[in-house]
PDB file of C-alpha atoms in Angstrom:
ATOM      1  CA  MET A   1     -17.743 102.832 -22.481  1.00 64.00           C
ATOM      2  CA  ALA A   2     -14.251 103.913 -20.596  1.00 87.00           C
ATOM      3  CA  TYR A   3     -11.137 102.538 -22.931  1.00 91.00           C
ATOM      4  CA  LYS A   4      -9.165 100.081 -22.267  1.00 93.00           C
ATOM      5  CA  GLN A   5      -5.911  99.437 -24.173  1.00 93.00           C
ATOM      6  CA  GLU A   6      -5.242  96.749 -25.394  1.00 94.00           C
ATOM      7  CA  ILE A   7      -2.113  95.309 -23.837  1.00 95.00           C
ATOM      8  CA  VAL A   8      -1.479  91.826 -25.958  1.00 94.00           C
ATOM      9  CA  LEU A   9      -3.538  93.033 -28.765  1.00 93.00           C
ATOM     10  CA  THR A  10      -1.224  96.004 -29.539  1.00 95.00           C
ATOM     11  CA  LYS A  11       2.216  93.943 -28.305  1.00 95.00           C
ATOM     12  CA  TRP A  12       0.699  91.969 -31.682  1.00 94.00           C
ATOM     13  CA  VAL A  13       0.412  94.549 -33.967  1.00 95.00           C
ATOM     14  CA  ALA A  14       4.854  96.008 -33.355  1.00 95.00           C
ATOM     15  CA  GLU A  15       5.655  91.607 -34.809  1.00 94.00           C
ATOM     16  CA  LEU A  16       2.841  91.600 -37.824  1.00 93.00           C
ATOM     17  CA  LYS A  17       4.998  91.298 -40.672  1.00 91.00           C
ATOM     18  CA  PHE A  18       3.641  92.365 -44.301  1.00 92.00           C
ATOM     19  CA  PRO A  19       5.461  89.434 -46.671  1.00 89.00           C
ATOM     20  CA  ASP A  20       3.359  90.883 -49.932  1.00 88.00           C
ATOM     21  CA  PHE A  21       4.225  95.091 -48.862  1.00 90.00           C
ATOM     22  CA  GLU A  22       8.291  96.180 -48.332  1.00 90.00           C
ATOM     23  CA  PHE A  23       7.459  98.799 -45.451  1.00 95.00           C
ATOM     24  CA  ILE A  24      10.255 100.873 -45.126  1.00 96.00           C
ATOM     25  CA  ALA A  25       9.259 103.984 -43.499  1.00 97.00           C
ATOM     26  CA  ASP A  26      10.554 102.785 -40.057  1.00 96.00           C
ATOM     27  CA  ARG A  27      13.464 101.673 -41.123  1.00 96.00           C
ATOM     28  CA  VAL A  28      14.861 105.052 -42.635  1.00 97.00           C
ATOM     29  CA  LEU A  29      13.838 107.342 -40.500  1.00 98.00           C
ATOM     30  CA  THR A  30      16.164 107.842 -37.510  1.00 98.00           C
ATOM     31  CA  ASN A  31      13.380 107.072 -34.584  1.00 98.00           C
ATOM     32  CA  VAL A  32      13.683 110.317 -32.019  1.00 98.00           C
ATOM     33  CA  ASP A  33      11.164 109.294 -28.795  1.00 97.00           C
ATOM     34  CA  VAL A  34      10.070 112.295 -27.440  1.00 97.00           C
ATOM     35  CA  ASP A  35       7.165 113.658 -24.366  1.00 97.00           C
ATOM     36  CA  ALA A  36       5.715 116.793 -26.091  1.00 96.00           C
ATOM     37  CA  PRO A  37       6.848 119.384 -28.967  1.00 96.00           C
ATOM     38  CA  GLY A  38      10.146 120.050 -29.027  1.00 97.00           C
ATOM     39  CA  LYS A  39      13.104 121.570 -30.831  1.00 96.00           C
ATOM     40  CA  HIS A  40      16.033 120.084 -32.557  1.00 96.00           C
ATOM     41  CA  TYR A  41      18.756 120.404 -35.133  1.00 94.00           C
ATOM     42  CA  ILE A  42      17.980 121.194 -38.845  1.00 94.00           C
ATOM     43  CA  TYR A  43      21.498 120.952 -39.690  1.00 94.00           C
ATOM     44  CA  GLN A  44      23.110 122.261 -43.710  1.00 89.00           C
ATOM     45  CA  ARG A  45      26.185 120.643 -43.604  1.00 86.00           C
ATOM     46  CA  ARG A  46      28.517 117.383 -42.083  1.00 83.00           C
ATOM     47  CA  GLY A  47      30.275 119.996 -40.311  1.00 70.00           C
ATOM     48  CA  LEU A  48      34.584 119.064 -39.554  1.00 61.00           C
ATOM     49  CA  ARG A  49      37.231 121.685 -39.274  1.00 57.00           C
ATOM     50  CA  LYS A  50      40.487 121.287 -39.210  1.00 58.00           C
ATOM     51  CA  ILE A  51      42.066 122.354 -35.768  1.00 55.00           C
ATOM     52  CA  ASN A  52      46.008 123.783 -36.716  1.00 57.00           C
ATOM     53  CA  ASP A  53      47.676 123.226 -33.413  1.00 57.00           C
ATOM     54  CA  GLU A  54      46.159 121.026 -30.208  1.00 57.00           C
ATOM     55  CA  VAL A  55      49.155 121.811 -27.561  1.00 59.00           C
ATOM     56  CA  THR A  56      48.800 122.924 -24.419  1.00 59.00           C
ATOM     57  CA  ILE A  57      50.729 125.806 -24.352  1.00 61.00           C
ATOM     58  CA  ASP A  58      50.931 126.532 -19.720  1.00 66.00           C
ATOM     59  CA  GLY A  59      48.498 124.022 -19.118  1.00 64.00           C
ATOM     60  CA  ASN A  60      45.638 125.320 -21.770  1.00 69.00           C
ATOM     61  CA  SER A  61      44.338 124.668 -24.322  1.00 67.00           C
ATOM     62  CA  PRO A  62      43.211 125.167 -27.648  1.00 63.00           C
ATOM     63  CA  THR A  63      39.274 127.267 -27.977  1.00 63.00           C
ATOM     64  CA  ILE A  64      37.258 126.314 -31.191  1.00 59.00           C
ATOM     65  CA  GLU A  65      34.547 127.905 -32.211  1.00 58.00           C
ATOM     66  CA  THR A  66      32.094 125.028 -32.611  1.00 53.00           C
ATOM     67  CA  GLY A  67      28.502 126.968 -33.866  1.00 50.00           C
ATOM     68  CA  GLY A  68      27.647 127.700 -36.870  1.00 47.00           C
ATOM     69  CA  ARG A  69      26.738 123.831 -38.043  1.00 64.00           C
ATOM     70  CA  TYR A  70      23.293 123.414 -37.796  1.00 75.00           C
ATOM     71  CA  LEU A  71      20.423 125.532 -37.337  1.00 88.00           C
ATOM     72  CA  GLU A  72      17.079 125.552 -34.572  1.00 91.00           C
ATOM     73  CA  GLY A  73      14.204 123.859 -35.902  1.00 95.00           C
ATOM     74  CA  THR A  74      10.858 122.617 -33.749  1.00 97.00           C
ATOM     75  CA  PHE A  75       8.419 119.427 -33.920  1.00 97.00           C
ATOM     76  CA  ALA A  76       5.133 118.912 -32.428  1.00 97.00           C
ATOM     77  CA  PRO A  77       3.791 115.122 -32.733  1.00 97.00           C
ATOM     78  CA  THR A  78       0.760 114.738 -34.870  1.00 97.00           C
ATOM     79  CA  GLU A  79      -1.871 111.305 -33.559  1.00 97.00           C
ATOM     80  CA  TYR A  80      -3.148 109.267 -36.246  1.00 97.00           C
ATOM     81  CA  ALA A  81      -5.754 106.612 -35.582  1.00 95.00           C
ATOM     82  CA  ILE A  82      -8.042 104.588 -37.412  1.00 94.00           C
ATOM     83  CA  ASN A  83     -11.252 101.960 -35.851  1.00 94.00           C
ATOM     84  CA  THR A  84     -12.854  99.415 -36.371  1.00 92.00           C
ATOM     85  CA  TYR A  85     -15.466  97.394 -35.002  1.00 90.00           C
ATOM     86  CA  ILE A  86     -16.683  93.613 -34.771  1.00 86.00           C
ATOM     87  CA  LYS A  87     -20.273  92.358 -32.960  1.00 82.00           C
ATOM     88  CA  VAL A  88     -19.577  90.840 -30.564  1.00 77.00           C
ATOM     89  CA  ASN A  89     -20.818  87.529 -29.808  1.00 72.00           C
ATOM     90  CA  GLU A  90     -21.688  87.048 -33.189  1.00 67.00           C
ATOM     91  CA  ASP A  91     -20.005  85.213 -35.617  1.00 64.00           C
ATOM     92  CA  ASP A  92     -19.824  86.664 -39.684  1.00 61.00           C
ATOM     93  CA  ILE A  93     -21.388  84.222 -42.720  1.00 56.00           C
ATOM     94  CA  LEU A  94     -17.760  82.317 -42.764  1.00 56.00           C
ATOM     95  CA  GLY A  95     -19.241  81.113 -39.151  1.00 64.00           C
ATOM     96  CA  ARG A  96     -16.401  82.729 -37.684  1.00 66.00           C
ATOM     97  CA  PRO A  97     -15.964  83.801 -33.793  1.00 66.00           C
ATOM     98  CA  ALA A  98     -15.065  87.084 -33.102  1.00 71.00           C
ATOM     99  CA  GLN A  99     -11.330  86.406 -32.214  1.00 74.00           C
ATOM    100  CA  LYS A 100     -10.667  86.066 -35.240  1.00 77.00           C
ATOM    101  CA  ARG A 101     -12.375  88.480 -37.901  1.00 81.00           C
ATOM    102  CA  LEU A 102     -10.878  90.767 -35.268  1.00 87.00           C
ATOM    103  CA  GLU A 103      -7.686  89.768 -35.524  1.00 87.00           C
ATOM    104  CA  GLU A 104      -8.355  90.225 -39.509  1.00 89.00           C
ATOM    105  CA  LYS A 105      -9.622  93.792 -38.834  1.00 91.00           C
ATOM    106  CA  ILE A 106      -6.646  94.552 -36.174  1.00 93.00           C
ATOM    107  CA  LYS A 107      -4.549  93.724 -38.834  1.00 93.00           C
ATOM    108  CA  GLU A 108      -6.195  95.598 -42.101  1.00 93.00           C
ATOM    109  CA  LEU A 109      -5.512  98.588 -39.777  1.00 94.00           C
ATOM    110  CA  THR A 110      -2.154  97.687 -38.912  1.00 95.00           C
ATOM    111  CA  LEU A 111      -1.829  97.459 -42.725  1.00 94.00           C
ATOM    112  CA  ASN A 112      -3.694 101.163 -43.413  1.00 93.00           C
ATOM    113  CA  ARG A 113      -0.923 102.734 -41.110  1.00 95.00           C
ATOM    114  CA  LYS A 114       1.394 101.261 -41.907  1.00 95.00           C
ATOM    115  CA  PHE A 115       0.401 102.590 -46.228  1.00 94.00           C
ATOM    116  CA  ASN A 116      -0.391 105.544 -44.418  1.00 94.00           C
ATOM    117  CA  LYS A 117       2.846 106.787 -42.871  1.00 96.00           C
ATOM    118  CA  GLU A 118       5.133 105.660 -46.520  1.00 96.00           C
ATOM    119  CA  TYR A 119       2.902 107.700 -48.468  1.00 96.00           C
ATOM    120  CA  GLN A 120       4.000 111.142 -46.071  1.00 97.00           C
ATOM    121  CA  MET A 121       7.911 110.161 -45.709  1.00 97.00           C
ATOM    122  CA  LYS A 122       8.587 110.016 -49.511  1.00 97.00           C
ATOM    123  CA  THR A 123       6.297 112.706 -49.886  1.00 96.00           C
ATOM    124  CA  LEU A 124       9.100 114.551 -47.255  1.00 96.00           C
ATOM    125  CA  LEU A 125      11.886 112.575 -48.888  1.00 96.00           C
ATOM    126  CA  ASP A 126      10.520 114.197 -52.858  1.00 95.00           C
ATOM    127  CA  SER A 127      10.157 117.738 -50.679  1.00 94.00           C
ATOM    128  CA  ALA A 128      14.061 117.438 -50.608  1.00 91.00           C
ATOM    129  CA  SER A 129      15.446 120.037 -53.585  1.00 92.00           C
ATOM    130  CA  ASN A 130      18.701 119.011 -54.084  1.00 95.00           C
ATOM    131  CA  SER A 131      19.063 115.917 -57.279  1.00 95.00           C
ATOM    132  CA  GLU A 132      21.098 114.833 -59.745  1.00 96.00           C
ATOM    133  CA  SER A 133      19.512 113.158 -63.786  1.00 95.00           C
ATOM    134  CA  ILE A 134      21.627 110.363 -65.167  1.00 95.00           C
ATOM    135  CA  SER A 135      22.418 111.056 -68.514  1.00 93.00           C
ATOM    136  CA  THR A 136      22.561 107.604 -70.392  1.00 95.00           C
ATOM    137  CA  LYS A 137      19.599 105.140 -68.867  1.00 96.00           C
ATOM    138  CA  TRP A 138      20.814 102.235 -66.864  1.00 96.00           C
ATOM    139  CA  ASP A 139      18.118 100.156 -69.608  1.00 93.00           C
ATOM    140  CA  SER A 140      20.799 101.726 -72.610  1.00 93.00           C
ATOM    141  CA  GLU A 141      22.764  98.637 -73.428  1.00 91.00           C
ATOM    142  CA  SER A 142      25.506 101.096 -72.910  1.00 94.00           C
ATOM    143  CA  ALA A 143      24.678 101.624 -69.029  1.00 94.00           C
ATOM    144  CA  THR A 144      27.231 102.858 -67.052  1.00 95.00           C
ATOM    145  CA  ILE A 145      26.185 102.152 -63.439  1.00 95.00           C
ATOM    146  CA  GLU A 146      28.948 101.840 -61.710  1.00 94.00           C
ATOM    147  CA  LYS A 147      30.940 104.633 -62.786  1.00 95.00           C
ATOM    148  CA  ASP A 148      27.730 106.596 -62.079  1.00 96.00           C
ATOM    149  CA  ILE A 149      27.132 105.499 -58.787  1.00 96.00           C
ATOM    150  CA  ARG A 150      30.760 106.472 -57.816  1.00 96.00           C
ATOM    151  CA  ASP A 151      30.092 110.093 -59.569  1.00 97.00           C
ATOM    152  CA  LEU A 152      27.351 110.593 -57.269  1.00 97.00           C
ATOM    153  CA  ILE A 153      28.665 109.587 -54.418  1.00 97.00           C
ATOM    154  CA  LYS A 154      31.135 112.572 -54.627  1.00 97.00           C
ATOM    155  CA  ALA A 155      28.924 114.404 -55.385  1.00 96.00           C
ATOM    156  CA  PHE A 156      27.219 113.628 -52.251  1.00 97.00           C
ATOM    157  CA  ARG A 157      29.818 114.145 -50.242  1.00 96.00           C
ATOM    158  CA  ASP A 158      30.544 117.605 -52.046  1.00 94.00           C
ATOM    159  CA  GLN A 159      26.834 118.682 -50.315  1.00 94.00           C
ATOM    160  CA  ALA A 160      26.063 116.866 -47.585  1.00 95.00           C
ATOM    161  CA  GLY A 161      30.214 116.811 -46.274  1.00 93.00           C
ATOM    162  CA  VAL A 162      30.155 113.453 -45.534  1.00 95.00           C
ATOM    163  CA  GLN A 163      29.200 110.328 -48.551  1.00 96.00           C
ATOM    164  CA  PRO A 164      25.791 108.056 -48.620  1.00 97.00           C
ATOM    165  CA  ASN A 165      25.223 105.435 -46.294  1.00 97.00           C
ATOM    166  CA  THR A 166      21.731 104.710 -48.088  1.00 97.00           C
ATOM    167  CA  MET A 167      20.071 104.596 -50.959  1.00 97.00           C
ATOM    168  CA  ILE A 168      16.382 103.501 -51.965  1.00 97.00           C
ATOM    169  CA  ILE A 169      16.227 102.215 -55.185  1.00 97.00           C
ATOM    170  CA  PRO A 170      12.018 101.236 -56.480  1.00 96.00           C
ATOM    171  CA  SER A 171      12.249  97.783 -57.517  1.00 94.00           C
ATOM    172  CA  ASN A 172      11.267  98.397 -61.393  1.00 95.00           C
ATOM    173  CA  ILE A 173      14.833 100.387 -61.554  1.00 96.00           C
ATOM    174  CA  TRP A 174      16.358  96.487 -59.733  1.00 94.00           C
ATOM    175  CA  ASP A 175      14.656  94.605 -62.066  1.00 92.00           C
ATOM    176  CA  LYS A 176      17.029  96.185 -64.956  1.00 93.00           C
ATOM    177  CA  MET A 177      20.193  96.818 -62.449  1.00 93.00           C
ATOM    178  CA  ILE A 178      19.995  92.573 -61.970  1.00 90.00           C
ATOM    179  CA  MET A 179      19.383  92.253 -65.996  1.00 89.00           C
ATOM    180  CA  ASP A 180      22.877  94.953 -66.794  1.00 89.00           C
ATOM    181  CA  ALA A 181      25.395  92.313 -68.748  1.00 88.00           C
ATOM    182  CA  THR A 182      28.546  94.535 -66.846  1.00 88.00           C
ATOM    183  CA  LEU A 183      27.208  94.109 -63.394  1.00 88.00           C
ATOM    184  CA  SER A 184      26.069  90.277 -64.016  1.00 85.00           C
ATOM    185  CA  ASN A 185      30.777  90.142 -64.878  1.00 83.00           C
ATOM    186  CA  ARG A 186      31.854  91.892 -62.198  1.00 82.00           C
ATOM    187  CA  TRP A 187      29.708  89.109 -59.417  1.00 81.00           C
ATOM    188  CA  THR A 188      31.478  86.391 -61.595  1.00 78.00           C
ATOM    189  CA  LEU A 189      35.275  87.794 -61.183  1.00 74.00           C
ATOM    190  CA  MET A 190      33.638  87.906 -57.218  1.00 71.00           C
ATOM    191  CA  PRO A 191      36.540  85.557 -55.099  1.00 67.00           C
ATOM    192  CA  GLY A 192      33.867  83.479 -53.195  1.00 63.00           C
ATOM    193  CA  ARG A 193      30.425  84.147 -54.130  1.00 60.00           C
ATOM    194  CA  ALA A 194      27.398  81.801 -52.384  1.00 56.00           C
ATOM    195  CA  ASN A 195      25.858  82.093 -56.517  1.00 58.00           C
ATOM    196  CA  GLN A 196      28.007  81.393 -58.985  1.00 53.00           C
ATOM    197  CA  GLU A 197      25.695  82.328 -61.361  1.00 60.00           C
ATOM    198  CA  ASN A 198      22.550  84.791 -60.686  1.00 67.00           C
ATOM    199  CA  LEU A 199      23.402  88.797 -59.573  1.00 68.00           C
ATOM    200  CA  ASP A 200      23.376  88.804 -55.243  1.00 81.00           C
ATOM    201  CA  LEU A 201      22.903  92.940 -56.566  1.00 84.00           C
ATOM    202  CA  GLU A 202      22.618  93.548 -53.414  1.00 87.00           C
ATOM    203  CA  ARG A 203      25.312  91.997 -51.575  1.00 86.00           C
ATOM    204  CA  LEU A 204      28.132  93.868 -55.389  1.00 87.00           C
ATOM    205  CA  LEU A 205      26.554  97.146 -54.032  1.00 90.00           C
ATOM    206  CA  THR A 206      28.092  96.556 -50.693  1.00 89.00           C
ATOM    207  CA  ILE A 207      30.792  95.007 -52.041  1.00 88.00           C
ATOM    208  CA  LEU A 208      31.768  97.459 -55.134  1.00 90.00           C
ATOM    209  CA  PHE A 209      31.003 100.824 -52.930  1.00 93.00           C
ATOM    210  CA  LYS A 210      31.927 100.431 -49.353  1.00 93.00           C
ATOM    211  CA  ASN A 211      29.706 103.800 -47.907  1.00 95.00           C
ATOM    212  CA  PHE A 212      26.690 101.230 -48.554  1.00 95.00           C
ATOM    213  CA  LYS A 213      24.988 100.080 -45.259  1.00 95.00           C
ATOM    214  CA  ASN A 214      21.645 100.757 -45.563  1.00 95.00           C
ATOM    215  CA  ILE A 215      19.953  98.891 -49.665  1.00 95.00           C
ATOM    216  CA  PHE A 216      15.583  99.479 -49.712  1.00 95.00           C
ATOM    217  CA  ILE A 217      13.972  98.111 -52.691  1.00 94.00           C
ATOM    218  CA  PRO A 218      10.415  98.793 -51.482  1.00 94.00           C
ATOM    219  CA  THR A 219       6.992  97.863 -53.072  1.00 89.00           C
ATOM    220  CA  CYS A 220       3.479  99.386 -51.924  1.00 90.00           C
ATOM    221  CA  MET A 221       0.737  99.060 -54.201  1.00 87.00           C
ATOM    222  CA  TYR A 222      -2.738 100.256 -53.577  1.00 86.00           C
ATOM    223  CA  SER A 223      -5.428 100.993 -55.193  1.00 84.00           C
ATOM    224  CA  THR A 224      -7.391 104.519 -55.701  1.00 81.00           C
ATOM    225  CA  GLY A 225     -10.744 104.505 -57.676  1.00 77.00           C
ATOM    226  CA  ASN A 226     -14.393 103.455 -57.078  1.00 79.00           C
ATOM    227  CA  ARG A 227     -14.908 100.204 -56.106  1.00 79.00           C
ATOM    228  CA  GLY A 228     -15.367  97.883 -58.937  1.00 77.00           C
ATOM    229  CA  ASN A 229     -12.823 100.448 -60.434  1.00 79.00           C
ATOM    230  CA  GLU A 230     -10.354 100.459 -58.827  1.00 81.00           C
ATOM    231  CA  THR A 231      -6.561 101.077 -60.500  1.00 85.00           C
ATOM    232  CA  GLU A 232      -3.567  98.987 -58.339  1.00 85.00           C
ATOM    233  CA  THR A 233      -0.607 101.850 -58.360  1.00 88.00           C
ATOM    234  CA  ASP A 234       2.979 101.488 -57.246  1.00 90.00           C
ATOM    235  CA  LEU A 235       3.842 104.195 -54.189  1.00 94.00           C
ATOM    236  CA  TRP A 236       7.200 104.176 -55.462  1.00 95.00           C
ATOM    237  CA  GLU A 237       7.057 103.282 -58.843  1.00 93.00           C
ATOM    238  CA  GLY A 238       9.657 105.905 -60.914  1.00 93.00           C
ATOM    239  CA  SER A 239      12.644 106.628 -62.362  1.00 95.00           C
ATOM    240  CA  THR A 240      13.591 108.020 -59.882  1.00 97.00           C
ATOM    241  CA  LEU A 241      16.204 106.811 -56.570  1.00 97.00           C
ATOM    242  CA  TYR A 242      17.339 108.011 -53.955  1.00 98.00           C
ATOM    243  CA  MET A 243      20.755 108.599 -51.153  1.00 98.00           C
ATOM    244  CA  LEU A 244      20.851 109.573 -48.132  1.00 98.00           C
ATOM    245  CA  TYR A 245      22.437 109.892 -45.059  1.00 98.00           C
ATOM    246  CA  LEU A 246      21.260 107.981 -42.090  1.00 98.00           C
ATOM    247  CA  GLY A 247      21.936 108.274 -38.733  1.00 97.00           C
ATOM    248  CA  GLY A 248      21.597 106.572 -35.081  1.00 96.00           C
ATOM    249  CA  THR A 249      22.124 103.826 -34.390  1.00 96.00           C
ATOM    250  CA  PRO A 250      21.198 100.168 -35.144  1.00 95.00           C
ATOM    251  CA  GLN A 251      18.318  98.503 -33.124  1.00 95.00           C
ATOM    252  CA  GLN A 252      16.084  95.627 -34.319  1.00 95.00           C
ATOM    253  CA  MET A 253      12.612  96.475 -33.714  1.00 93.00           C
ATOM    254  CA  PRO A 254      10.013  93.841 -32.511  1.00 93.00           C
ATOM    255  CA  ASN A 255       8.529  92.094 -36.426  1.00 91.00           C
ATOM    256  CA  GLY A 256      12.634  91.220 -36.522  1.00 92.00           C
ATOM    257  CA  SER A 257      13.389  94.408 -38.307  1.00 92.00           C
ATOM    258  CA  THR A 258      16.796  97.570 -38.183  1.00 94.00           C
ATOM    259  CA  ALA A 259      15.636 100.813 -36.833  1.00 95.00           C
ATOM    260  CA  HIS A 260      18.281 103.688 -36.432  1.00 97.00           C
ATOM    261  CA  VAL A 261      17.656 105.404 -33.638  1.00 97.00           C
ATOM    262  CA  GLY A 262      19.851 108.420 -31.986  1.00 97.00           C
ATOM    263  CA  ALA A 263      18.214 112.400 -30.487  1.00 96.00           C
ATOM    264  CA  GLU A 264      17.042 115.798 -31.743  1.00 96.00           C
ATOM    265  CA  THR A 265      20.756 115.982 -32.045  1.00 94.00           C
ATOM    266  CA  THR A 266      21.515 112.882 -34.963  1.00 96.00           C
ATOM    267  CA  PHE A 267      22.550 113.911 -37.842  1.00 95.00           C
ATOM    268  CA  THR A 268      20.996 112.387 -40.069  1.00 97.00           C
ATOM    269  CA  TRP A 269      18.449 113.810 -42.848  1.00 97.00           C
ATOM    270  CA  ALA A 270      15.635 113.224 -41.043  1.00 98.00           C
ATOM    271  CA  SER A 271      13.487 112.230 -37.780  1.00 98.00           C
ATOM    272  CA  ILE A 272      10.486 111.137 -36.617  1.00 98.00           C
ATOM    273  CA  PHE A 273       9.620 112.000 -33.286  1.00 98.00           C
ATOM    274  CA  ARG A 274       7.685 109.395 -31.243  1.00 98.00           C
ATOM    275  CA  LYS A 275       5.422 110.505 -29.032  1.00 98.00           C
ATOM    276  CA  LYS A 276       3.607 106.752 -29.306  1.00 97.00           C
ATOM    277  CA  LYS A 277       3.451 104.261 -31.669  1.00 96.00           C
ATOM    278  CA  GLU A 278       1.482 101.774 -32.116  1.00 96.00           C
ATOM    279  CA  THR A 279      -1.102 101.272 -29.373  1.00 96.00           C
ATOM    280  CA  VAL A 280      -3.833  99.230 -29.739  1.00 96.00           C
ATOM    281  CA  GLY A 281      -7.447 100.105 -27.816  1.00 96.00           C
ATOM    282  CA  SER A 282     -11.125  99.478 -27.333  1.00 94.00           C
ATOM    283  CA  TRP A 283     -14.317 100.238 -26.688  1.00 94.00           C
ATOM    284  CA  LEU A 284     -17.845  98.790 -25.711  1.00 92.00           C
ATOM    285  CA  SER A 285     -20.523 101.041 -27.965  1.00 91.00           C
ATOM    286  CA  PRO A 286     -23.738 102.398 -24.841  1.00 89.00           C
ATOM    287  CA  ASN A 287     -25.813  98.914 -25.266  1.00 88.00           C
ATOM    288  CA  GLY A 288     -22.376  96.386 -25.938  1.00 85.00           C
ATOM    289  CA  LYS A 289     -23.683  94.742 -28.672  1.00 86.00           C
ATOM    290  CA  ILE A 290     -20.608  96.351 -30.611  1.00 90.00           C
ATOM    291  CA  LYS A 291     -16.578  96.637 -29.446  1.00 91.00           C
ATOM    292  CA  TYR A 292     -14.854  98.716 -31.162  1.00 93.00           C
ATOM    293  CA  TYR A 293     -10.740  98.550 -31.977  1.00 94.00           C
ATOM    294  CA  GLU A 294      -8.498 101.675 -32.711  1.00 96.00           C
ATOM    295  CA  LEU A 295      -4.712 101.945 -34.350  1.00 96.00           C
ATOM    296  CA  THR A 296      -3.206 104.674 -32.599  1.00 97.00           C
ATOM    297  CA  GLU A 297       0.292 105.919 -32.973  1.00 97.00           C
ATOM    298  CA  ALA A 298       1.634 110.145 -33.021  1.00 98.00           C
ATOM    299  CA  TYR A 299       4.383 111.480 -34.505  1.00 98.00           C
ATOM    300  CA  ASP A 300       5.907 114.167 -36.377  1.00 98.00           C
ATOM    301  CA  MET A 301       7.780 113.767 -39.796  1.00 98.00           C
ATOM    302  CA  LYS A 302      10.847 116.319 -40.462  1.00 97.00           C
ATOM    303  CA  LEU A 303      13.613 117.499 -42.087  1.00 97.00           C
ATOM    304  CA  VAL A 304      17.056 117.234 -40.169  1.00 96.00           C
ATOM    305  CA  CYS A 305      19.530 118.451 -43.213  1.00 96.00           C
ATOM    306  CA  GLU A 306      18.207 118.578 -46.347  1.00 95.00           C
ATOM    307  CA  ASN A 307      21.674 118.202 -47.882  1.00 95.00           C
ATOM    308  CA  ALA A 308      21.961 115.049 -46.982  1.00 97.00           C
ATOM    309  CA  ILE A 309      19.222 114.101 -49.584  1.00 97.00           C
ATOM    310  CA  LEU A 310      20.515 112.695 -52.784  1.00 97.00           C
ATOM    311  CA  LYS A 311      17.622 113.081 -56.016  1.00 97.00           C
ATOM    312  CA  VAL A 312      18.851 110.334 -58.771  1.00 97.00           C
ATOM    313  CA  THR A 313      16.571 111.269 -62.000  1.00 96.00           C
ATOM    314  CA  ASN A 314      15.902 109.914 -65.823  1.00 95.00           C
ATOM    315  CA  VAL A 315      17.481 106.201 -64.245  1.00 97.00           C
ATOM    316  CA  VAL A 316      14.935 104.342 -66.480  1.00 96.00           C
ATOM    317  CA  SER A 317      12.870 104.159 -69.267  1.00 91.00           C
TER     318      SER A 317
END
């Protein structure tokens, strides 16, 4: 039967929110819309050279060499797809109509698609080679979190030529940071704070470190193992946090989150070169009794500046 694009369902999927999960792939990768495979810049670092003399002489401005700041990379979007089906004009065992079952199944497809994208993004993040280790773990009584972050910002700037503007902090590390007595005391000294008692760590970090514009605390639980004997795992849980430089222009997504939009030349840690956004399509079985629904998306994730990533290891026990 003919394949049909489901416009209403596609819009609904774009607006979906998942309160139990904090997916960040679409928010932490610079989005670049493309029509076909192509080329992009690969940066070594954010380059800036001092020009000794910009004075016009005899009507001529000085010439500077702008090359050598980047290499050439390629991208080729791959289409990812997952589908489900419902029996037409037949209620399920709970007596629910087809439309209600369809919404639940499409939501489940979207959840799986977002998880797979999150997994891909974290794999790309972990492939970066630059790392620094914390000498005194942040869950110890002698932790020096603020000093450590300042030292890490300097190490990042030395390797990338720019300060990080984004930090990814797994929730298990975040929970230890909130318990830190020194940061709590720093919060009590902040004038005009909304909450006089409980530490607002995210606000405190943006006050202490003006360079951080984005702080993400991702959560993504998933199951492994055979049905009935699954093991629950948090994709992000561990002793590593990440500092990044995220380039592009902030833009609100249909679900209310903020993405960063750029181009093939944008300086950033990584980009998602997107040929097709999440799209729902459908088709009927030959006998017309079963209707299939497919969720597709086409993109390629690529590192743009590996030096714009710093993995911070050994953060907590």
